Amino acid sequence: MPLLEPEPDALRPTSRTEGPAPDRVPDDRATGTPEPLRSELTALLGADKVLTKVSDLVRYASDASPYRFLPQVVVVPEDIDDVSAVLSYAHSKGREVVFRAAGTSLNGQAQGEDILVDVRKHWAGVEVLGQGERARIGPGTTVVRANATLARFGRVLGPDPASAIACTLGGVVANNASGMTAGTTRNSYRTLASLTFVLPSGTVVDTAEPDADERLAETEPALCEGLLAIKREIEADAGLVARIRAKYQIKNTNGYRLDSFLDGATPVEILRGLMVGSEGTFGFISEVVFDTLPLDRHTSTALLFFPSLPAAAAAVPLFNAAGALAVELMDGNTLRASVSVQGVPADWAGLPKSTTALPVEFRAPDRATQEAYETAAAEVLAGLELVTPVPSVTNTFTRDAKTIGGYWKARKAFVTAVGGSRPSGTTLITEDFAVPPGRLAEACEALLELQTRHGFDAAVAGHAAHGNLHFLLAFDAARLSDVERYAAFMDEFCRLTVERFDGSLKAEHATGRNIAPFLELEWGPRATELMWRTKQVIDPDGVLAPRVVLDRDPRAHLRGLKTIPKVELIADPCIECGFCEPTCPSEDLTTTPRQRIVLRREMMRQTPGSPVEDGLVEAYGYDAVDTCAGDSTCKLACPVGIDTGALMKGFRHARHSPREERTAARAAKHFKAVEASARLAVAAADRISDRLLTTVTRTARKAVRPDLVPEWLPQIPGAAARRLPRTARAGASAVYYPACVNRIFGGPGDRSLAEAVVAVSTRAGKPVWIPDDVAGTCCATIWHSKGYDAGNTLMANRIVEAAWGWTAGGRLPLVVDASSCTLGIAHEVVPYLTTDNRALHRELSVVDSIVWAADELLPHLTVRRTVGSAVLHPTCSMRHLGDEAQLRAVAEACADEVVVPDDTGCCAFAGDRGMLHKELTESATRKEAAEVTARPYDAHLSANRMCEVGMDHATGRAYYSALLELERATRLPGPAPAPRGR
């Protein structure tokens, strides 16, 4: 064992408020995947595609649903051959297979108890066809990622689920997920041009192939005849045909799409329809081709307040008729609860209970159409009974993007407010259903009464334009009485929806495990039996996802409900939705924020010292703590604002020995000497071969521990100059603080970053002053990111006191030349400040140098030369600060073409973490690097030196600060400075 190896027990839970949970992973699963399953799949696919540790099984056992099923093994296939091999194996061994992509589905349809297949990691990609009229998309591609590519062509996908940031197109199609605007005309069933899928038998079908039916008839004759027989039977029953057509007049994802037998003339055409909404029970969707829709960029939106639900509901058809693309609904309880979400007006807390709001949005392709829509909307408004019960209510349409964003943030706060404020330890269920739009108000009132009567918080929101309502239920799955209360509610709710409203028990979330027992209640015995027959025809051996859509057990929805043990306060509100995962740098390497919390919860379920807990704790150090970049972008994506990065930093602190903490504190206390020594060491290293330095550091990492000794990388820059540029305090427009990373490491080109900042500021007539005593100060991020609390506290207070003095008590802005340091000084130091220093901090104006350049310098600079193209790497700190637009503005002044890769994300270099665990940066940047290296660029620009080093390592291209390029572009006439490394 290496020296200074952290004690694994430091990560073991120290307090449990309850005994072992009834759904804890049993001790006999502690060894992970059993034999011979483990060795057989490893031999079939290779060890790198088969996950077998108990920690792997546990992290895949949970998703956004209220259910939890532990798989026997997790397989990560790379191509269709791998998928076919798994299906063939399952057939031969009598095993079951469930496909999982993003894990954002809400009804347990992505969970299995045998072989779970992860079809996200290797299945992403977007190919735009023609001028964007169609797009070929991999099933592991998120909706947001696909739309980012399509936006350049003025196109967009029809489905727009609220989980678009995380959900993948394979899941969207498999669930026929729709969203705010899709309704029944823009969903997957209506906009899918073709798809390629693998049947349970292993047969691959591409519905776009001209001879697809001929090939299918040769390989699957029984399947083809079975589908055509069901088609003939349905078409012979006029009453059944009418019922099927009527069921899809409103949104409906409950059961299989029986209208596929009416819309499709051939087996392949029928299968193309049946695959939509089949929830992985008919096959694996390996590729989809969508007919895209125009992206109308001219938007007019209002948030309108009504005195009652009936009054709001009466307005919905009027806005639909006026051409509104979206009409949403928020009841009074939802509005009042939403004030807990940042950005929602505080005065909503005083809204009367009966108040109801409609967010209404029109989108147009041009200004003339937008004005026509606004005229129509004004005519509707003139006849409405609107109220202004609190000052923040305006009841007017706006084109302002920021205001519109605020409206939709308030609408989406439904899950945030209710889910985040639910009692600790309770499971959250998100339900949706649909009724004829004309009965919207009646359905809302009936639902609220039902929720109240069964003891659940009463609140409702939804897609009013389509009669699609959403509500949440929170209960403790560890308490039998709570489970029975949920069961009683579901029985009555399903009867109410079907018998009173003839509605859909699932409008857009798909059947899943919690509605499967109620399928026959909605569809009746005849149609339901046809669904069973369809499953038998396509999957006669029942290999794929049993019990997900079809289940004859009337209490199946109560099986596998997951308990939610209390964990650390910062993570306890987690609803396991998975929105955090696409933004996480370690997503494809080890674990995601959701999985880190899921693993923690399983530890809490266990008996202290159980074999399962031992296995989880042993894996958690590297899989969760060490490979967390600590960038906290998960907090930005999380609907309840959880910062899992902060949780991991806390665990790093817990693993430190007192000796380590003292050493880190001494380094902070004597940082001036540390800084000078580091610069000398970098300068010395510049004279030694990279190969030797790599060998030496790798040896040291084995002797000590990888998380303490960085590995030398060839991309590490040389040392910075010993002296900073000379500047004057008199007449300075701002105080310039060169970050310690830029005082230690140099940059490419003929000028340092400090020289560039000073030069461009002077040229713009806004000179900056560098204090003489910046050496020895730091933003404290070094200590903060590693969990060294004493050192962090010391340095945080030192920099704030110094900055307050430098800026004359905040009268001048403090310009910082590294985005992570800007974030550190502006925000991250605050919790560690003394009361007096918090008061000083409030007086400071901390400005990133990119913002300083974009907002203060560019208007006064003359650009004298540009490069042809520049690719940007916006840092994760810039996302926190909201500075990405300023980086683009600076780049656009310097380059004729500016590109931000669609797959840009955190580089995970995180100071030195990319040197401690270079595999983290390599994994985090894989997709972005592929985009960048696919073509040449004249400049590769960013805003943080170590992020630039990380991108150098990832791409083999030389990244540097956008301010260096700005200095070159605005330099006075003379010999043209050469562009920097490419």
Short mmCIF file of N, CA, C and O in Angstrom, two decimals, residues 724-725 727 734-739 742 752-758 761 768-771 774 806 813-818 849 852 963:
data_model
loop_
_atom_site.label_atom_id
_atom_site.label_comp_id
_atom_site.label_asym_id
_atom_site.label_seq_id
_atom_site.Cartn_x
_atom_site.Cartn_y
_atom_site.Cartn_z
N LEU A 724 6.27 41.08 -12.59
CA LEU A 724 5.06 41.47 -13.29
C LEU A 724 5.27 42.83 -13.95
O LEU A 724 6.19 43.58 -13.57
N PRO A 725 4.46 43.19 -14.91
CA PRO A 725 4.62 44.50 -15.59
C PRO A 725 4.52 45.65 -14.58
O PRO A 725 3.77 45.57 -13.60
N THR A 727 3.20 49.05 -13.32
CA THR A 727 1.97 49.83 -13.51
C THR A 727 1.91 50.91 -12.44
O THR A 727 2.62 50.86 -11.43
N ALA A 734 -8.92 50.36 -12.71
CA ALA A 734 -9.22 49.12 -12.01
C ALA A 734 -7.95 48.57 -11.40
O ALA A 734 -6.83 48.93 -11.81
N VAL A 735 -8.11 47.71 -10.42
CA VAL A 735 -7.00 46.97 -9.85
C VAL A 735 -6.92 45.64 -10.58
O VAL A 735 -7.93 44.93 -10.71
N TYR A 736 -5.77 45.30 -11.08
CA TYR A 736 -5.59 44.04 -11.81
C TYR A 736 -4.89 43.04 -10.92
O TYR A 736 -3.79 43.29 -10.41
N TYR A 737 -5.55 41.89 -10.73
CA TYR A 737 -5.00 40.84 -9.89
C TYR A 737 -4.60 39.65 -10.77
O TYR A 737 -5.45 38.86 -11.17
N PRO A 738 -3.31 39.50 -11.09
CA PRO A 738 -2.86 38.31 -11.81
C PRO A 738 -2.94 37.10 -10.88
O PRO A 738 -2.36 37.09 -9.79
N ALA A 739 -3.68 36.09 -11.30
CA ALA A 739 -3.86 34.90 -10.46
C ALA A 739 -2.54 34.18 -10.26
O ALA A 739 -1.63 34.28 -11.10
N ASN A 742 -1.04 32.21 -13.06
CA ASN A 742 -0.39 32.99 -14.11
C ASN A 742 0.88 33.67 -13.63
O ASN A 742 1.65 34.20 -14.45
N SER A 752 3.37 37.93 -22.06
CA SER A 752 2.67 37.20 -21.02
C SER A 752 1.23 37.69 -20.94
O SER A 752 0.88 38.75 -21.47
N LEU A 753 0.39 36.93 -20.24
CA LEU A 753 -1.00 37.36 -20.08
C LEU A 753 -1.06 38.67 -19.32
O LEU A 753 -1.86 39.56 -19.67
N ALA A 754 -0.25 38.82 -18.29
CA ALA A 754 -0.26 40.07 -17.53
C ALA A 754 0.11 41.25 -18.42
O ALA A 754 -0.51 42.32 -18.36
N GLU A 755 1.12 41.07 -19.27
CA GLU A 755 1.50 42.15 -20.19
C GLU A 755 0.36 42.46 -21.15
O GLU A 755 0.10 43.63 -21.47
N ALA A 756 -0.35 41.42 -21.59
CA ALA A 756 -1.46 41.64 -22.53
C ALA A 756 -2.59 42.41 -21.88
O ALA A 756 -3.16 43.34 -22.48
N VAL A 757 -2.94 42.05 -20.64
CA VAL A 757 -4.03 42.75 -19.95
C VAL A 757 -3.67 44.21 -19.73
O VAL A 757 -4.50 45.11 -19.96
N VAL A 758 -2.46 44.44 -19.30
CA VAL A 758 -2.02 45.82 -19.08
C VAL A 758 -2.04 46.60 -20.40
O VAL A 758 -2.51 47.75 -20.46
N SER A 761 -5.68 47.29 -21.77
CA SER A 761 -6.37 48.25 -20.91
C SER A 761 -5.85 49.66 -21.16
O SER A 761 -6.63 50.62 -21.22
N VAL A 768 -4.79 49.80 -15.81
CA VAL A 768 -4.97 49.01 -14.59
C VAL A 768 -3.71 49.07 -13.75
O VAL A 768 -2.61 49.35 -14.26
N TRP A 769 -3.89 48.80 -12.47
CA TRP A 769 -2.76 48.81 -11.53
C TRP A 769 -2.61 47.45 -10.90
O TRP A 769 -3.59 46.86 -10.42
N ILE A 770 -1.38 46.92 -10.94
CA ILE A 770 -1.06 45.66 -10.27
C ILE A 770 -0.40 46.00 -8.94
O ILE A 770 0.68 46.61 -8.92
N PRO A 771 -0.99 45.66 -7.81
CA PRO A 771 -0.38 45.96 -6.52
C PRO A 771 0.98 45.29 -6.38
O PRO A 771 1.23 44.22 -6.95
N VAL A 774 1.02 41.40 -4.48
CA VAL A 774 0.14 40.27 -4.83
C VAL A 774 0.79 38.93 -4.55
O VAL A 774 0.10 37.93 -4.31
N TRP A 806 -6.49 47.08 -1.64
CA TRP A 806 -6.06 47.45 -2.99
C TRP A 806 -7.10 48.31 -3.70
O TRP A 806 -6.75 49.25 -4.44
N PRO A 813 -12.90 48.41 -9.32
CA PRO A 813 -13.16 46.99 -9.53
C PRO A 813 -11.86 46.19 -9.44
O PRO A 813 -10.78 46.71 -9.74
N LEU A 814 -11.97 44.94 -9.02
CA LEU A 814 -10.84 44.03 -8.97
C LEU A 814 -10.95 43.11 -10.19
O LEU A 814 -11.86 42.28 -10.29
N VAL A 815 -10.04 43.25 -11.14
CA VAL A 815 -10.04 42.47 -12.38
C VAL A 815 -9.13 41.26 -12.18
O VAL A 815 -7.95 41.40 -11.86
N VAL A 816 -9.68 40.06 -12.38
CA VAL A 816 -8.95 38.81 -12.14
C VAL A 816 -8.79 38.08 -13.46
O VAL A 816 -9.74 37.96 -14.24
N ASP A 817 -7.59 37.54 -13.72
CA ASP A 817 -7.30 37.02 -15.06
C ASP A 817 -7.39 35.50 -15.19
O ASP A 817 -6.82 34.92 -16.12
N ALA A 818 -8.10 34.84 -14.32
CA ALA A 818 -8.38 33.40 -14.45
C ALA A 818 -9.80 33.18 -13.97
O ALA A 818 -10.16 33.56 -12.85
N SER A 849 -11.44 39.10 -16.12
CA SER A 849 -10.73 39.90 -17.12
C SER A 849 -11.40 39.82 -18.49
O SER A 849 -11.33 40.78 -19.28
N TRP A 852 -14.19 42.27 -18.26
CA TRP A 852 -13.56 43.60 -18.30
C TRP A 852 -13.24 43.98 -19.75
O TRP A 852 -13.55 45.09 -20.20
N LEU A 963 -7.49 36.91 -24.25
CA LEU A 963 -6.92 38.25 -24.09
C LEU A 963 -5.57 38.38 -24.79
O LEU A 963 -5.19 39.48 -25.22
#
